[in-house]
XYZ file of C-alpha atoms in Angstrom:
416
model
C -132.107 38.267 230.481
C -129.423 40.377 228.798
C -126.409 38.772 227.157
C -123.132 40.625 226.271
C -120.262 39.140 224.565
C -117.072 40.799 224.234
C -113.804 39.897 222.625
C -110.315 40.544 223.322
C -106.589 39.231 222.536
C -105.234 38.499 226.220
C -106.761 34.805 227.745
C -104.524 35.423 231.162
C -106.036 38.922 231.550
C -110.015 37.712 230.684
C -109.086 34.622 233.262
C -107.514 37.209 235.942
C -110.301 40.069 236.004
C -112.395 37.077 237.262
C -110.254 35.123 239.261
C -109.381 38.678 241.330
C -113.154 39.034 241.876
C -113.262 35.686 243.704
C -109.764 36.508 245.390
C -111.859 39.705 246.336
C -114.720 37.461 247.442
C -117.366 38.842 244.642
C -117.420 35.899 242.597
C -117.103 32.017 242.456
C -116.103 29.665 239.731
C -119.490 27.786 239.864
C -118.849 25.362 236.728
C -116.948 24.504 233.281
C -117.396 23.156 230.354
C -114.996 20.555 228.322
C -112.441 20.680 231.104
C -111.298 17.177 232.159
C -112.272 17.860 235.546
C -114.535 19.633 237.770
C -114.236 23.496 238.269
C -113.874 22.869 241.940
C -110.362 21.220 241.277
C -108.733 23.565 239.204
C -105.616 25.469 239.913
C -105.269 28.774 238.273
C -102.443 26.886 235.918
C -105.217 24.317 234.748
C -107.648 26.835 233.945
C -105.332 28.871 232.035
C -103.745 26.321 230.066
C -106.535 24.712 228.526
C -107.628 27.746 226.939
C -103.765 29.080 225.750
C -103.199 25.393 224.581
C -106.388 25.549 221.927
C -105.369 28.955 220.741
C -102.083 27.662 219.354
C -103.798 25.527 217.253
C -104.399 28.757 215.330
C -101.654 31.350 216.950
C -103.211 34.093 213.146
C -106.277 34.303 215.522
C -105.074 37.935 217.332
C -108.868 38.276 218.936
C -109.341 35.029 220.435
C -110.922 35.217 224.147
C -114.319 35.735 223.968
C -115.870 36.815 227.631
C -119.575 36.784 227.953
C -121.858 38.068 230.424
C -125.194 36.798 231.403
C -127.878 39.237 233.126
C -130.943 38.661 235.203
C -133.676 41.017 236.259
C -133.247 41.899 239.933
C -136.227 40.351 241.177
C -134.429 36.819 240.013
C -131.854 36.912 242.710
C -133.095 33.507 244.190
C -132.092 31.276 241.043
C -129.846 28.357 242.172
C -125.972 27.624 241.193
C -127.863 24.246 239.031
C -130.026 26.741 236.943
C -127.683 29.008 236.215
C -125.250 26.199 235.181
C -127.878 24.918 233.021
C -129.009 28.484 231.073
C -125.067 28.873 231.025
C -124.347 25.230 229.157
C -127.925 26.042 227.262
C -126.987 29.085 225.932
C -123.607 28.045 224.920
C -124.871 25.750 223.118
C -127.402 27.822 221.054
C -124.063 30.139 220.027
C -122.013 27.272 218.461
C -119.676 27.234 221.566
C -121.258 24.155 223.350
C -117.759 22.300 222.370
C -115.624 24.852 223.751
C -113.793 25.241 227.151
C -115.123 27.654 229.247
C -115.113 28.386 233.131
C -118.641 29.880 234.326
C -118.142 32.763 237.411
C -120.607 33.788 239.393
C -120.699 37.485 240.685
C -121.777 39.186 243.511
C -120.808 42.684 242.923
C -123.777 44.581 241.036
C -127.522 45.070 241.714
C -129.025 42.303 239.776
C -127.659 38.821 239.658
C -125.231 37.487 236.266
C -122.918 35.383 235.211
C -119.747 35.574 233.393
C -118.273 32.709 230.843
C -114.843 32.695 229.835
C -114.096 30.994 226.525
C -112.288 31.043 223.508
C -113.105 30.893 219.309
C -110.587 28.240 218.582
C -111.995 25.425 218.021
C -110.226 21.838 218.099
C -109.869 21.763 214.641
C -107.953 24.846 214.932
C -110.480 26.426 212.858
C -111.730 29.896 214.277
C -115.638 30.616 215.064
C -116.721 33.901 213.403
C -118.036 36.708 215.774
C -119.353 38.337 212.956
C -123.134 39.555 214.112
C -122.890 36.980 216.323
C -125.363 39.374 218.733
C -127.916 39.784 216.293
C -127.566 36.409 214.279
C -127.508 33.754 217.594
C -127.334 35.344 220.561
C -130.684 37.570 220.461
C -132.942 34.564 219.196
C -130.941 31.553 222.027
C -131.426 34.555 224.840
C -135.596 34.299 223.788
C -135.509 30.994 223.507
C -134.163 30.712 227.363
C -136.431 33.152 228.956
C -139.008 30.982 227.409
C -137.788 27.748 228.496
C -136.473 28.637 232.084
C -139.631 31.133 232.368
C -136.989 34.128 232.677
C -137.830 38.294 233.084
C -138.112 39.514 229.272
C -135.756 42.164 228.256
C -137.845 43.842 226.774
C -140.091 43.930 229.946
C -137.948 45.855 231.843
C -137.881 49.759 232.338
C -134.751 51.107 230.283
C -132.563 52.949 232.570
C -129.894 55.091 231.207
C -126.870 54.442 233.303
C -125.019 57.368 234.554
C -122.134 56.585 236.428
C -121.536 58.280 239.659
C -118.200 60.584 239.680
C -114.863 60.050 241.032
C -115.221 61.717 244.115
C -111.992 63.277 245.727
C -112.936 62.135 249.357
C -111.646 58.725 248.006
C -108.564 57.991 248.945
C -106.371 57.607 246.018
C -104.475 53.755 245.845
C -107.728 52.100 247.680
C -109.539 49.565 245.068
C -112.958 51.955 245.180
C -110.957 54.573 243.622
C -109.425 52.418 240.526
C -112.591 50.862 240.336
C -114.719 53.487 239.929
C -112.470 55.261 237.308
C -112.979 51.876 235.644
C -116.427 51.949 235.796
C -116.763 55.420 234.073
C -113.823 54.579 231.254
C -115.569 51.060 230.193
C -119.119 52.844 230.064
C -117.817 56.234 228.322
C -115.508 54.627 226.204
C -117.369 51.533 224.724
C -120.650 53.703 224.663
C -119.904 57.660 223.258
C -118.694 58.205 220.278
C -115.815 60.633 220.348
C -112.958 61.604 217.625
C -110.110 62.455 218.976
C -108.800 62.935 223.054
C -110.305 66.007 223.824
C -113.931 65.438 223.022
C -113.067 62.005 224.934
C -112.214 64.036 227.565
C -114.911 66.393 227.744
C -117.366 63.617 228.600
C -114.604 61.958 231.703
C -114.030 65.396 233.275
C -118.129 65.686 233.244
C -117.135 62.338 235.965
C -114.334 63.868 237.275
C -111.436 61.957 235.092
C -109.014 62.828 232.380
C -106.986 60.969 229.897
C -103.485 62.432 229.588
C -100.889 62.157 227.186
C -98.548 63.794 228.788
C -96.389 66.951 227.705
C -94.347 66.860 224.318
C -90.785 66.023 225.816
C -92.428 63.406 228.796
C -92.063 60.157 228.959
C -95.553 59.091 228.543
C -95.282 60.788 225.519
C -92.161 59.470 223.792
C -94.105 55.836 224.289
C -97.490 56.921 222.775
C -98.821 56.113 226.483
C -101.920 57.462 227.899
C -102.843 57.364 231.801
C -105.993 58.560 233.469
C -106.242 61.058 236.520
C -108.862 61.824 238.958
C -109.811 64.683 239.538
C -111.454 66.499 242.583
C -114.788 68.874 242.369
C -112.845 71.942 240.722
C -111.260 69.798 238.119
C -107.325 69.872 239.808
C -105.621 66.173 239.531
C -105.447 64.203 242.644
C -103.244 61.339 243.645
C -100.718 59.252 241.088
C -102.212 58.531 237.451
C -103.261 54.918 236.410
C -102.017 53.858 233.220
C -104.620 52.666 230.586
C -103.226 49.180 230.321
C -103.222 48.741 234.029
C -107.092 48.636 233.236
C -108.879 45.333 231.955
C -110.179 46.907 228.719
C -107.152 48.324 228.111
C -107.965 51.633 227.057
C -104.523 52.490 225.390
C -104.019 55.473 223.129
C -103.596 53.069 220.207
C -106.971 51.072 221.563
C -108.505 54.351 221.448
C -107.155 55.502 217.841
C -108.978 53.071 216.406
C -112.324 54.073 218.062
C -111.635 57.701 216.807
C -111.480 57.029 212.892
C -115.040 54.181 213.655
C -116.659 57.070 214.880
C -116.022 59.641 212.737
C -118.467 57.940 210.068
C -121.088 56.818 213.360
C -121.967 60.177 214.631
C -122.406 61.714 212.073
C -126.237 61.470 211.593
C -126.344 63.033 215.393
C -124.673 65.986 214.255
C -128.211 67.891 213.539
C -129.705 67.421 216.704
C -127.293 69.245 218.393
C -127.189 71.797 215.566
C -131.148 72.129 216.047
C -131.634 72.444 219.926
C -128.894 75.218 219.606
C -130.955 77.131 217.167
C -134.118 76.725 218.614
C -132.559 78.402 221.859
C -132.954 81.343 219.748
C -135.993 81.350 218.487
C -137.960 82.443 221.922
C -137.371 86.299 220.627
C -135.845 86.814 223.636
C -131.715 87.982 225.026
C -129.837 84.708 225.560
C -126.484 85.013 227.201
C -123.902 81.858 227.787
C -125.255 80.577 230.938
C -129.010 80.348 229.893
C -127.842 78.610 226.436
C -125.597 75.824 228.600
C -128.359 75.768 230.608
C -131.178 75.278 228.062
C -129.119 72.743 225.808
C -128.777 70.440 229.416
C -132.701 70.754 229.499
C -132.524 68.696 225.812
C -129.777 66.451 227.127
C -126.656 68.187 226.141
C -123.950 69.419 228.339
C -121.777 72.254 226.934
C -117.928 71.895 227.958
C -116.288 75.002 227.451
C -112.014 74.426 227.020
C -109.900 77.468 228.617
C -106.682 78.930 228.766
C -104.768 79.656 232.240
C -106.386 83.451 231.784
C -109.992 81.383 231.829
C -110.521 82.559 228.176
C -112.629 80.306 226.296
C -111.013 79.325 223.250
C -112.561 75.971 222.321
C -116.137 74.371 222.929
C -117.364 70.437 223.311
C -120.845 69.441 223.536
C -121.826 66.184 224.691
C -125.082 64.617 224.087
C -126.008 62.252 226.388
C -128.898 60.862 224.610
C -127.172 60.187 221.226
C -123.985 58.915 222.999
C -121.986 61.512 220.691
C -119.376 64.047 221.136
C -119.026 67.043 218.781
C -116.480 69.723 219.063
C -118.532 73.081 217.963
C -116.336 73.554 214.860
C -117.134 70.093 213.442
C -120.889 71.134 213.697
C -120.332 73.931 211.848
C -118.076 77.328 211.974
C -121.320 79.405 213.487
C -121.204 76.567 216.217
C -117.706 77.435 217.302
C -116.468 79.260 220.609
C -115.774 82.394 218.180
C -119.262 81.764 216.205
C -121.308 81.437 219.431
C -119.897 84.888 220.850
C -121.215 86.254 217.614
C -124.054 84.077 217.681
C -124.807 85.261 221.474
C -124.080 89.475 220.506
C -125.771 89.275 217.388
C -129.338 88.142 219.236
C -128.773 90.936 222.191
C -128.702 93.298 219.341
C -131.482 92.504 217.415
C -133.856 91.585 220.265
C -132.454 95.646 221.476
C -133.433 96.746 218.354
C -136.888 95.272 218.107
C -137.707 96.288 221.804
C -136.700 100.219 220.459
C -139.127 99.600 217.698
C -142.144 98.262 219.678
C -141.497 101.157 222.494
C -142.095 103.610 220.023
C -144.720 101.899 218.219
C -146.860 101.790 221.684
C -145.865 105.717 222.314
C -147.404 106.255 218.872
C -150.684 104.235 219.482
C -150.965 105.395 223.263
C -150.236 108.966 222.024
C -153.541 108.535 219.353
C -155.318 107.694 222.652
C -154.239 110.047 224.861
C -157.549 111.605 225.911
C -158.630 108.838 227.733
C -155.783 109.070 230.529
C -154.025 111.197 231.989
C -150.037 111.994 231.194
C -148.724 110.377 234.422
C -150.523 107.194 233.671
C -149.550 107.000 230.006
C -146.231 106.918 231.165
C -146.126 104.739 233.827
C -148.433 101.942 231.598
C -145.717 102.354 228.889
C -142.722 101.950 231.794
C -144.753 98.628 233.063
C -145.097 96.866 229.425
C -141.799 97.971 228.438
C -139.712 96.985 231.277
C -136.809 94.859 230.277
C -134.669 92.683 232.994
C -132.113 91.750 230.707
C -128.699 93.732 230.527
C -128.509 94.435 226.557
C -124.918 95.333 227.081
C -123.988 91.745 228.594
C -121.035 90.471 226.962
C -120.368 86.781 227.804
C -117.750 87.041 230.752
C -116.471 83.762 229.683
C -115.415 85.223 226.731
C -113.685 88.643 227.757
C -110.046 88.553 227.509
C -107.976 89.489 230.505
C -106.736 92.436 228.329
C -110.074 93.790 227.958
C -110.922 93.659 231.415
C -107.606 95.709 232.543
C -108.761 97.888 230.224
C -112.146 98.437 231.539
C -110.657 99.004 235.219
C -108.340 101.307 234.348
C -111.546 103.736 232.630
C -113.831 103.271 236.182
C-alpha cells in the first residue's frame, strides 16, 4: 500500500474533484467518518458544510483541507467496500485524524485500485493538527502496520516504475474531458515532481509532453493579471485549440503557486547539478569528433534530454537539459558558462579540432614507421594499408547547423 497526503486551502474544490468523478461515474462515496449520518444520505450541501463549519473554528488556518490517497497493488483489485472502509477508519486513526470528518471515495479510474479521504486539520477544539513530517513521522510506520494487519502487498515489494506520462496528442479533440485531463495528468506529475527555477526550464520538460505554460505577451491581458494558462501543442510544437487557465485545474498551478516552487528549488537541485555536468564531459572523452546530434543523443542514453530554445530564424540561442532521473531542470548557463549554448559551440569546435589535429599527427607517425619498413611491401600496398587505417567518416569541417546564423548561410550561397 502507498499513502499520499496532500494539503491545500480550498474544501469546495478538494470535495468537487471527487464528487465530479462520481458525477463522471469513476468513483463512489463508499463511507464517512464523524458525520451525523450515513454517506449514502448526504447532499453535496451536507458534505460540504461540515467540513467549512470546523474550519471557522480557526479561519488563521490558510492550508486546511487535507486530501489523502490510499493505493493498492494491482493484483488486490478484489478487496470489498467493508475492508477498505476499515484500512480507511484504521489508518485514520493511526494519523491522529480518527476524530475528524472525512468522506471516503472510491475510484475507478487508474490501473490499480485506491481510495481517496477528504478531511480537514481543524480539530473541534479549533486547534490545528500539524502536517509537519507527518509522512515520515505517522503515516510510513500506520501504512506497515496495515499491510501487516490486513495481510496487504508491501511497498517495498513492488517493482518501481518510473511514470512517464503519455503526451498530449493533437488527434484529441480540444474541449473533450481526455484532452483537459491529460494536460492535467502531465502538469500534476511535472510540476509536483521536477524541480525547475523559473518558466522556461518548467517549460522545457511540458513541451517534451507536448504542453506549454504561457504568460502571455507584455501588453496582454494574461499578463497585466500575473495569469498563466497552459496550451497543447501538436507533434511540431504549434498551439492547438483555446488555452486552459491554471486555476481552472485542481492543483491550481498558478504563476504565483509556481513562484514559490521556483525559489524551493533553487536550494534542492543543486546537488544534481554535477551529474549533468559529468555525463556532458564524459561525451568527450571517447577521443573521437562529436557534433550536436550525437551529444543530445548520448546525454538521452544517461537519461537526459537536451532542449535547445530558438529564435524565429531557428538559431539556437539558449539550452535546457532535463534529467529525468534526478527530477531536475538546469538551464546550461546555471551549470556553468562552458555548459551554455555559446560554450557548447566552442565546446563542440574545439574537440573537431583537436581530434583533426591528432589524426594529422598519427598519419604521419604511421608514414614514418611504414616508411622504416618499406622493404617488406610493395609501394601500392603501403599506401592503400595507410588509406584503410586512416580513413576517417567524420566531416572535420562540420559546424553545428543548429548553430549557423541565417546570415552566415546567405553568405555561404552566395560563394557556391
Amino acid at each position: 500500500m502507498v499513502a499520499i497526503i496532500k494539503t491545500g486551502h480550498s474544501i469546495r474544490a478538494m470535495l468537487n474533484y471527487n464528487e465530479n468523478k462520481v458525477k463522471e461515474g469513476k468513483a463512489e462515496c463508499i463511507g464517512q467518518g464523524n458525520y451525523p449520518v450515513d454517506a449514502d444520505r448526504f447532499t453535496y450541501a451536507m458534505k460540504l458544510n461540515r467540513l467549512e463549519k470546523q474550519c471557522k473554528l480557526n479561519e488563521n488556518v490558510k492550508r486546511n483541507t487535507v486530501h489523502i490517497s490510499l493505493n493498492f497493488d494491482p493484483g488486490e483489485t478484489s478487496l470489498p467496500k467493508e475492508k477498505l472502509l476499515e484500512i480507511a477508519g484504521n489508518y485514520m486513526e493511526k494519523i491522529s485524524f480518527g476524530n475528524q470528518p472525512y468522506l471516503i471515495y472510491q475510484h475507478h479510474d487508474a490501473g490499480h485500485p485506491h481510495i481517496h479521504i477528504t478531511t480537514i486539520n481543524v480539530q473541534e477544539n479549533g486547534k490545528r493538527i500539524a502536517m509537519h513530517n507527518i509522512g515520515k513521522d505517522k503515516s510510513e510506520p500506520a501504512r506497515k502496520e496495515i499491510e501487516q494487519a490486513f495481510n496487504l502487498v508491501k511497498a517495498e515489494n513492488q517493482k518501481k516504475k518510473e511514470y512517464k506520462p503519455e503526451p498530449v496528442s493533437a488527434r484529441v479533440r480540444y474541449g473533450k474531458a481526455e484532452t483537459k485531463k491529460a494536460i492535467e495528468n502531465v502538469l500534476n506529475f511535472v510540476v509536483n515532481n521536477y524541480k525547475y527555477t523559473s518558466l522556461p526550464e518548467l517549460n522545457a520538460v511540458l513541451k517534451l509532453y507536448n504542453i506549454e505554460a504561457d504568460k502571455g505577451t507584455e501588453n496582454s491581458r494574461v499578463a497585466k493579471y500575473n495569469g498563466l494558462v497552459h496550451h497543447a501543442l501538436d507533434e511540431k510544437g504549434n498551439r492547438v485549440g483555446v488555452p486552459i487557465k491554471a486555476s481552472q485545474f485542481y492543483e491550481k498551478p498558478t504563476l504565483t503557486n509556481l513562484e514559490k516552487k521556483f525559489t524551493a528549488n533553487k536550494i534542492k537541485r543543486q546537488p544534481d547539478k554535477s551529474r549533468i555536468k559529468t555525463s556532458i564531459d564524459s561525451a568527450f572523452l571517447n577521443g573521437k569528433v562529436i557534433i550536436l546530434p550525437q551529444l543530445m543523443k548520448q546525454l538521452q542514453k544517461e537519461g537526459i534530454d537536451t532542449v535547445l530554445r530558438q529564435n524565429t530564424e531557428r538559431v539556437v540561442y539558449g539550452v535546457t537539459f532535463v534529467d529525468h532521473k534526478t527530477k531536475s531542470v538546469f538551464n546550461g548557463s546555471k551549470i556553468g558558462k562552458e555548459y551554455s549554448a555559446k560554450g557548447l559551440q566552442d565546446k563542440l569546435l574545439l574537440n573537431q579540432e583537436k581530434v583533426g589535429r591528432e589524426i594529422d599527427y598519427s598519419r604521419k607517425e604511421l608514414t614514418d614507421v611504414l616508411h622504416e619498413h618499406r622493404t617488406s611491401m610493395g609501394i601500392s600496398e603501403l599506401t592503400n594499408f595507410l588509406e584503410v587505417l586512416m580513413k576517417v567518416e567524420n566531416n572535420f569541417d562540420y559546424a553545428p547547423r543548429q548553430f549557423k546564423s541565417g546570415r552566415k548561410k546567405k553568405r555561404n550561397r552566395r560563394n557556391l
